[in-house]
Tab-separated table of C-alpha atoms and ligand atoms in Angstrom:
chain	number	residue	atom	x	y	z
A	266	MET	CA	92.696	64.646	89.171
A	267	THR	CA	89.314	65.066	87.542
A	268	GLY	CA	86.185	65.331	89.583
A	269	PRO	CA	82.499	65.260	88.755
A	270	GLU	CA	82.963	65.805	85.007
A	271	ARG	CA	83.801	62.147	84.545
A	272	SER	CA	80.289	61.068	85.347
A	273	LEU	CA	78.488	57.874	84.434
A	274	THR	CA	76.819	59.445	81.448
A	275	LYS	CA	80.105	60.607	79.956
A	276	THR	CA	81.906	57.297	79.533
A	277	ARG	CA	80.419	54.696	77.185
A	278	PRO	CA	80.887	50.980	77.915
A	279	ASN	CA	83.452	50.379	75.172
A	280	GLU	CA	85.353	53.602	75.641
A	281	PRO	CA	88.596	53.611	77.640
A	282	CYS	CA	87.915	53.935	81.354
A	283	TRP	CA	88.206	57.423	82.835
A	284	CYS	CA	90.859	56.170	85.290
A	285	GLY	CA	93.560	55.717	82.662
A	286	SER	CA	93.962	51.959	83.047
A	287	GLY	CA	93.645	51.501	79.287
A	288	ARG	CA	90.803	49.017	79.847
A	289	LYS	CA	87.299	49.380	78.486
A	290	TYR	CA	85.040	51.233	80.911
A	291	LYS	CA	82.705	48.236	81.169
A	292	ARG	CA	85.628	46.056	82.286
A	293	CYS	CA	87.042	48.601	84.716
A	294	HIS	CA	85.230	51.177	86.890
A	295	ARG	CA	81.663	50.812	85.538
A	296	ALA	CA	80.525	48.295	88.138
A	297	MET	CA	82.160	50.252	90.937
A	298	ASP	CA	80.606	53.517	89.741
A	299	GLN	CA	77.162	51.924	89.549
A	300	ALA	CA	77.444	50.299	92.960
A	301	ARG	CA	79.169	53.406	94.314
A	302	SER	CA	81.281	51.016	96.315
A	303	VAL	CA	84.310	53.033	95.386
A	304	ARG	CA	83.888	56.762	95.389
A	305	ALA	CA	85.194	58.731	92.491
A	306	PRO	CA	88.253	60.738	93.428
A	307	THR	CA	87.221	64.248	94.315
A	308	ARG	CA	89.680	66.840	95.442
A	309	ARG	CA	89.356	67.965	99.032
A	310	SER	CA	90.243	71.584	99.570
A	311	ASP	CA	92.736	70.622	102.299
A	312	GLN	CA	94.649	68.348	99.936
A	313	PRO	CA	97.193	69.362	97.343
A	314	GLU	CA	96.456	68.720	93.691
A	315	ARG	CA	98.223	65.558	92.617
A	316	ARG	CA	98.652	64.365	89.071
A	317	ARG	CA	97.327	60.970	88.096
A	318	ILE	CA	100.075	58.501	87.259
A	319	GLN	CA	99.975	57.552	83.610
A	320	LYS	CA	101.600	54.931	81.522
A	321	GLY	CA	104.887	56.192	80.113
A	322	VAL	CA	107.297	54.949	77.478
A	323	VAL	CA	109.182	51.810	78.533
A	324	GLY	CA	112.740	51.721	77.222
A	325	PRO	CA	114.508	48.732	75.672
A	326	ARG	CA	115.399	45.681	77.706
A	327	ARG	CA	118.738	45.851	79.527
A	328	ALA	CA	121.295	43.133	78.830
A	329	VAL	CA	122.807	40.754	81.371
A	330	PRO	CA	126.291	39.349	80.593
A	331	GLU	CA	126.460	35.611	79.852
A	332	THR	CA	128.831	35.142	82.776
A	333	ILE	CA	126.116	35.914	85.333
A	334	PRO	CA	124.183	32.819	86.519
A	335	ARG	CA	120.487	33.116	85.641
A	336	PRO	CA	117.314	31.769	87.193
A	337	ASP	CA	115.377	29.162	85.185
A	338	TYR	CA	112.865	31.671	83.762
A	339	ALA	CA	115.463	34.107	82.394
A	340	GLU	CA	115.056	32.830	78.817
A	341	THR	CA	111.567	31.292	78.847
A	342	SER	CA	109.832	33.803	81.180
A	343	ILE	CA	108.101	30.851	82.908
A	344	PRO	CA	109.495	29.866	86.319
A	345	LYS	CA	109.699	26.157	87.118
A	346	ARG	CA	107.765	24.967	90.120
A	347	HIS	CA	109.804	24.917	93.280
A	348	ALA	CA	108.167	22.350	95.490
A	349	GLY	CA	106.989	23.410	98.913
A	350	ARG	CA	108.502	25.887	101.298
A	351	HIS	CA	112.140	26.638	101.257
A	352	VAL	CA	113.667	25.549	104.552
A	353	VAL	CA	117.243	26.619	105.144
A	354	ARG	CA	118.640	23.420	106.644
A	355	ASN	CA	122.373	23.933	106.716
A	356	ASP	CA	124.908	26.699	107.111
A	357	ASP	CA	125.618	26.770	103.381
A	358	ALA	CA	122.000	27.449	102.417
A	359	ARG	CA	121.634	29.996	105.171
A	360	GLU	CA	124.784	31.805	104.095
A	361	ARG	CA	123.661	31.915	100.469
A	362	MET	CA	120.328	33.438	101.506
A	363	GLU	CA	122.109	35.939	103.731
A	364	LYS	CA	124.476	37.038	100.996
A	365	ALA	CA	121.721	37.426	98.414
A	366	CYS	CA	119.630	39.414	100.881
A	367	TRP	CA	122.512	41.708	101.863
A	368	ALA	CA	123.230	42.334	98.201
A	369	ALA	CA	119.539	43.199	97.661
A	370	ARG	CA	119.783	45.681	100.560
A	371	GLU	CA	122.840	47.358	99.040
A	372	VAL	CA	121.193	47.650	95.633
A	373	LEU	CA	118.036	49.068	97.219
A	374	ASP	CA	119.982	51.612	99.310
A	375	THR	CA	121.808	52.809	96.191
A	376	VAL	CA	118.534	53.225	94.298
A	377	LEU	CA	116.840	55.048	97.189
A	378	ALA	CA	119.779	57.456	97.507
A	379	ALA	CA	119.227	58.462	93.866
A	380	VAL	CA	115.543	59.359	94.282
A	381	ARG	CA	115.008	63.103	93.755
A	382	PRO	CA	112.597	65.385	91.916
A	383	GLY	CA	113.382	65.311	88.183
A	384	ILE	CA	114.701	61.745	87.952
A	385	THR	CA	112.765	59.238	85.851
A	386	THR	CA	111.831	55.795	87.105
A	387	ASP	CA	113.806	54.316	84.187
A	388	GLU	CA	116.927	56.100	85.426
A	389	LEU	CA	116.362	54.340	88.767
A	390	ASP	CA	116.055	51.051	86.864
A	391	ALA	CA	119.392	51.723	85.150
A	392	ILE	CA	121.065	52.305	88.517
A	393	ALA	CA	119.548	49.124	89.967
A	394	HIS	CA	120.519	47.090	86.905
A	395	GLU	CA	124.156	48.107	87.123
A	396	GLU	CA	124.284	47.471	90.883
A	397	TYR	CA	122.909	43.910	90.473
A	398	LEU	CA	125.518	43.106	87.842
A	399	ARG	CA	128.376	44.648	89.846
A	400	ARG	CA	127.637	42.070	92.553
A	401	GLY	CA	127.476	39.183	90.095
A	402	GLY	CA	123.713	38.960	90.545
A	403	TYR	CA	120.827	38.654	88.083
A	404	PRO	CA	117.922	41.157	88.383
A	405	SER	CA	115.174	38.728	89.420
A	406	PRO	CA	112.279	40.777	87.969
A	407	LEU	CA	113.819	40.738	84.465
A	408	ASN	CA	111.653	38.487	82.253
A	409	TYR	CA	109.904	36.965	85.289
A	410	HIS	CA	106.560	36.066	83.679
A	411	GLY	CA	107.704	38.497	80.993
A	412	TYR	CA	108.279	41.521	83.269
A	413	PRO	CA	110.371	43.922	81.148
A	414	LYS	CA	112.612	45.665	83.715
A	415	SER	CA	115.037	45.044	86.603
A	416	LEU	CA	113.217	47.023	89.295
A	417	CYS	CA	109.630	47.824	90.282
A	418	THR	CA	108.848	51.517	90.818
A	419	SER	CA	105.389	52.168	92.214
A	420	VAL	CA	104.499	55.862	92.396
A	421	ASN	CA	101.620	57.383	94.452
A	422	GLU	CA	98.418	55.412	93.665
A	423	VAL	CA	100.378	52.526	92.172
A	424	ILE	CA	100.166	49.685	94.698
A	425	CYS	CA	102.892	47.459	93.255
A	426	HIS	CA	104.700	46.221	90.124
A	427	GLY	CA	104.994	49.664	88.541
A	428	ILE	CA	107.203	49.378	85.440
A	429	PRO	CA	110.060	51.896	85.212
A	430	ASP	CA	109.520	54.253	82.266
A	431	ASP	CA	109.995	57.921	81.352
A	432	THR	CA	107.776	59.121	84.232
A	433	VAL	CA	109.506	62.035	85.958
A	434	LEU	CA	109.301	62.057	89.759
A	435	GLU	CA	107.983	65.291	91.278
A	436	THR	CA	108.291	66.743	94.739
A	437	GLY	CA	105.478	65.457	96.941
A	438	ASP	CA	105.336	62.077	95.184
A	439	ILE	CA	106.001	58.847	96.989
A	440	VAL	CA	107.775	55.982	95.229
A	441	ASN	CA	108.262	52.379	96.291
A	442	CYS	CA	111.407	50.811	94.868
A	443	ASP	CA	111.321	47.000	94.957
A	444	VAL	CA	114.619	45.158	94.432
A	445	THR	CA	115.070	41.407	94.036
A	446	ILE	CA	118.443	39.833	93.240
A	447	TYR	CA	119.264	36.264	92.214
A	448	LEU	CA	122.679	35.428	93.657
A	449	ASN	CA	124.276	32.109	94.653
A	450	GLY	CA	121.195	30.229	93.447
A	451	VAL	CA	118.697	32.070	95.674
A	452	HIS	CA	116.616	35.246	95.641
A	453	GLY	CA	116.662	38.157	98.124
A	454	ASP	CA	113.710	40.577	98.004
A	455	CYS	CA	113.143	43.954	99.692
A	456	SER	CA	111.478	47.291	99.087
A	457	GLU	CA	110.949	50.698	100.646
A	458	THR	CA	108.752	53.686	99.978
A	459	VAL	CA	110.321	57.142	100.102
A	460	VAL	CA	109.012	60.662	99.720
A	461	VAL	CA	110.337	62.591	96.707
A	462	GLY	CA	111.502	66.012	97.914
A	463	GLU	CA	108.928	67.097	100.489
A	464	ALA	CA	105.440	65.776	101.131
A	465	ASP	CA	102.451	66.871	103.190
A	466	PRO	CA	101.981	65.414	106.711
A	467	ARG	CA	99.205	63.069	105.615
A	468	THR	CA	101.481	61.453	103.030
A	469	GLN	CA	104.381	61.255	105.482
A	470	GLN	CA	102.149	59.538	108.023
A	471	LEU	CA	101.033	56.889	105.530
A	472	VAL	CA	104.658	56.078	104.745
A	473	ALA	CA	105.697	56.009	108.422
A	474	VAL	CA	102.784	53.804	109.481
A	475	THR	CA	103.386	51.380	106.599
A	476	ARG	CA	106.983	50.936	107.771
A	477	GLU	CA	105.649	50.281	111.284
A	478	CYS	CA	103.193	47.728	109.858
A	479	LEU	CA	106.079	45.748	108.376
A	480	LEU	CA	107.911	45.710	111.721
A	481	ARG	CA	104.754	44.765	113.643
A	482	GLY	CA	104.281	41.871	111.262
A	483	ILE	CA	107.880	40.686	111.554
A	484	GLU	CA	107.700	40.868	115.344
A	485	THR	CA	105.051	38.125	115.452
A	486	VAL	CA	107.268	35.557	113.694
A	487	ARG	CA	108.537	32.776	115.984
A	488	PRO	CA	109.102	29.019	115.731
A	489	GLY	CA	105.765	27.287	116.225
A	490	GLY	CA	103.900	30.492	115.457
A	491	LYS	CA	101.311	30.871	112.714
A	492	ILE	CA	101.436	32.739	109.439
A	493	ARG	CA	98.066	34.350	110.188
A	494	GLU	CA	99.502	36.224	113.192
A	495	ILE	CA	101.554	38.366	110.811
A	496	GLY	CA	98.504	39.751	109.016
A	497	ARG	CA	96.608	40.119	112.262
A	498	ALA	CA	99.254	42.491	113.653
A	499	ILE	CA	99.585	44.438	110.409
A	500	GLU	CA	95.848	44.913	109.955
A	501	ALA	CA	95.362	46.004	113.572
A	502	HIS	CA	98.000	48.704	113.195
A	503	ALA	CA	96.807	49.973	109.796
A	504	THR	CA	93.140	50.181	110.781
A	505	ARG	CA	94.061	52.237	113.870
A	506	PHE	CA	94.868	55.030	111.418
A	507	GLY	CA	91.869	54.416	109.157
A	508	TYR	CA	94.016	52.855	106.452
A	509	SER	CA	93.176	49.722	104.476
A	510	VAL	CA	95.313	46.647	103.816
A	511	VAL	CA	95.689	45.353	100.254
A	512	ARG	CA	94.318	41.808	99.992
A	513	SER	CA	95.110	40.804	96.412
A	514	PHE	CA	98.909	40.769	96.766
A	515	VAL	CA	100.644	38.857	99.543
A	516	GLY	CA	104.078	38.020	100.893
A	517	HIS	CA	105.666	34.746	99.831
A	518	GLY	CA	108.156	32.034	100.558
A	519	ILE	CA	111.473	32.744	98.857
A	520	GLY	CA	114.731	30.887	98.232
A	521	PRO	CA	115.653	28.938	95.071
A	522	GLY	CA	112.344	30.230	93.685
A	523	PHE	CA	111.231	33.882	93.581
A	524	HIS	CA	107.677	33.180	94.767
A	525	MET	CA	107.215	29.958	96.753
A	526	ASP	CA	104.893	28.645	99.465
A	527	PRO	CA	103.684	29.790	101.901
A	528	GLN	CA	101.488	32.751	101.011
A	529	VAL	CA	101.725	35.484	103.630
A	530	PRO	CA	98.582	37.659	103.755
A	531	HIS	CA	98.890	41.079	105.359
A	532	TYR	CA	95.309	40.991	106.698
A	533	TYR	CA	93.816	38.558	109.188
A	534	ASP	CA	92.373	35.348	107.776
A	535	ALA	CA	91.819	32.473	110.215
A	536	GLN	CA	92.393	29.945	107.434
A	537	PHE	CA	96.108	30.641	107.262
A	538	ARG	CA	97.010	28.131	109.962
A	539	ASP	CA	100.428	27.259	108.477
A	540	GLU	CA	102.957	26.775	111.200
A	541	ILE	CA	106.196	28.697	110.999
A	542	VAL	CA	109.243	26.483	111.488
A	543	PRO	CA	112.909	27.375	112.001
A	544	GLY	CA	114.712	27.656	108.677
A	545	MET	CA	111.738	29.024	106.743
A	546	THR	CA	112.481	32.082	104.609
A	547	PHE	CA	109.675	34.300	103.379
A	548	THR	CA	108.834	37.925	102.679
A	549	ILE	CA	106.509	40.258	104.510
A	550	GLU	CA	105.521	43.187	102.299
A	551	PRO	CA	102.401	45.059	103.433
A	552	MET	CA	100.743	47.433	100.971
A	553	ILE	CA	98.719	50.005	102.924
A	554	ASN	CA	96.226	52.393	101.321
A	555	LEU	CA	94.702	55.723	102.348
A	556	GLY	CA	91.349	54.698	100.861
A	557	THR	CA	89.994	51.449	99.440
A	558	TRP	CA	92.062	48.246	99.464
A	559	ARG	CA	90.683	47.352	96.033
A	560	HIS	CA	92.846	47.650	92.974
A	561	VAL	CA	92.483	48.090	89.239
A	562	MET	CA	94.995	46.458	86.904
A	563	TRP	CA	96.303	48.483	83.969
A	564	ASP	CA	96.170	46.843	80.566
A	565	ASP	CA	99.919	46.133	80.807
A	566	ASP	CA	98.796	43.385	83.238
A	567	TRP	CA	101.421	44.461	85.784
A	568	THR	CA	100.654	47.899	87.168
A	569	ALA	CA	98.157	47.632	90.043
A	570	VAL	CA	96.661	50.977	91.119
A	571	THR	CA	94.213	51.745	93.898
A	572	ALA	CA	90.647	51.699	92.574
A	573	ASP	CA	89.979	55.145	94.067
A	574	LEU	CA	93.388	56.494	92.966
A	575	GLN	CA	94.353	57.403	96.523
A	576	LEU	CA	97.895	56.811	97.800
A	577	SER	CA	99.394	53.405	98.555
A	578	ALA	CA	102.690	52.676	100.347
A	579	GLN	CA	104.685	49.461	100.817
A	580	PHE	CA	107.720	48.123	102.697
A	581	GLU	CA	109.233	44.653	102.308
A	582	HIS	CA	111.807	42.473	104.038
A	583	THR	CA	112.932	38.880	103.513
A	584	VAL	CA	113.063	37.150	106.906
A	585	LEU	CA	114.351	33.856	108.337
A	586	CYS	CA	112.666	32.076	111.224
A	587	THR	CA	115.416	31.042	113.640
A	588	ASP	CA	115.324	28.781	116.707
A	589	ARG	CA	114.984	31.855	118.889
A	590	GLY	CA	112.855	34.238	116.857
A	591	VAL	CA	113.222	35.990	113.548
A	592	ARG	CA	116.192	37.369	111.631
A	593	ILE	CA	115.666	40.165	109.099
A	594	LEU	CA	117.871	39.057	106.207
A	595	THR	CA	117.418	42.191	104.089
A	596	GLN	CA	118.838	44.607	106.626
A	597	SER	CA	122.449	45.664	106.702
A	598	PRO	CA	124.709	43.195	108.593
A	599	ASP	CA	125.977	46.123	110.731
A	600	GLN	CA	122.505	46.859	112.014
A	601	GLU	CA	121.230	45.265	115.192
A	602	GLN	CA	118.609	42.525	114.752
A	603	PRO	CA	115.491	43.695	116.621
A	604	PHE	CA	113.663	40.374	117.072
A	605	GLU	CA	116.226	37.591	117.158
A	606	GLY	CA	115.447	36.683	120.763
B	244	MF3	N1	109.519	41.990	94.099
B	244	MF3	C1	108.111	41.732	93.966
B	244	MF3	C2	107.674	41.022	95.226
B	244	MF3	O1	107.912	41.565	96.265
B	244	MF3	C3	107.772	40.910	92.785
B	244	MF3	C4	108.023	41.579	91.510
B	244	MF3	S1	107.608	40.499	90.263
B	244	MF3	C5	108.009	41.377	88.897
B	244	MF3	O2	107.198	39.952	95.273
B	244	MF3	F1	107.969	40.561	87.912
B	244	MF3	F2	107.180	42.386	88.809
B	244	MF3	F3	109.198	41.850	89.072
B	245	CO	CO1	108.279	39.930	97.508
B	246	CO	CO1	109.703	42.629	96.259
């Protein structure tokens, strides 16, 4: 990580930004540098040196057999509008959501078990891809608004939507693996962040607290409750540790469509008065940062990194509001449901 040498005078407006986003400096960090709203990353002597994540080489698109049912955007890249919130009204719809979500959990667990120093994020994508197909599912990310891969792998300062490539994971890294499967006509979506090899206590704490944030958010869900309570609980927990909550990416309704209403912010905003009703299925997926909540988008238009290049962690579940509380759909069916009432 470079320090003072990348000063204002060094980068010209039309030159590539010092942060590696691939964008022109004037369209990236210039305003932040001038306002000093986001401090340049400087190495603290008590912190280990960490490489900056850079764009790698993205391999060719993986094929999906014709026999596997595809979502509407698989060929066109443009999803059709799915009106309103998805409410699971009958046992059939509920079972289809459950099965898709369990399959997503199994795919994710297989990917996470493969994480080790020396593996590339594209090798993780290959594992995920095969696991989706083995279950008769389509990898929901593939060609969604043109996304080129079957998995999202977000390493260190990458907040979300990291594209698997030839980046080699190193000990001390953290990586979020985000799996979404399309199975039985519905999507199931979950993610976890894991440490690669061993990490310092500060990194471990960020990951542990982010997992807690997800559970604190889920815990607030109840019939007649409000969407805004989720973000209120998450933000309260994150700020206790001095962390920030990402505001530009939110949880979402999910079902026949990948991203549906409602939006689920992970921070408190009084305007999100939507009432939660039994049968609603949506994700909660807090992204929690060591430093600023602001992001910079790489010129691939997918990879979102923290503006100050400090670490970001994320955990995600798909949940169902039941008559009695909330059911975590993307946990293993053998595991006890913590908040079902
Ligand atoms: N799985 C991500 C989410 O939690 C979305 C990934 S969209 C993709 O909403 F196109 F990047 F795959
Ligand atoms: Co999601
Ligand atoms: Co996801």
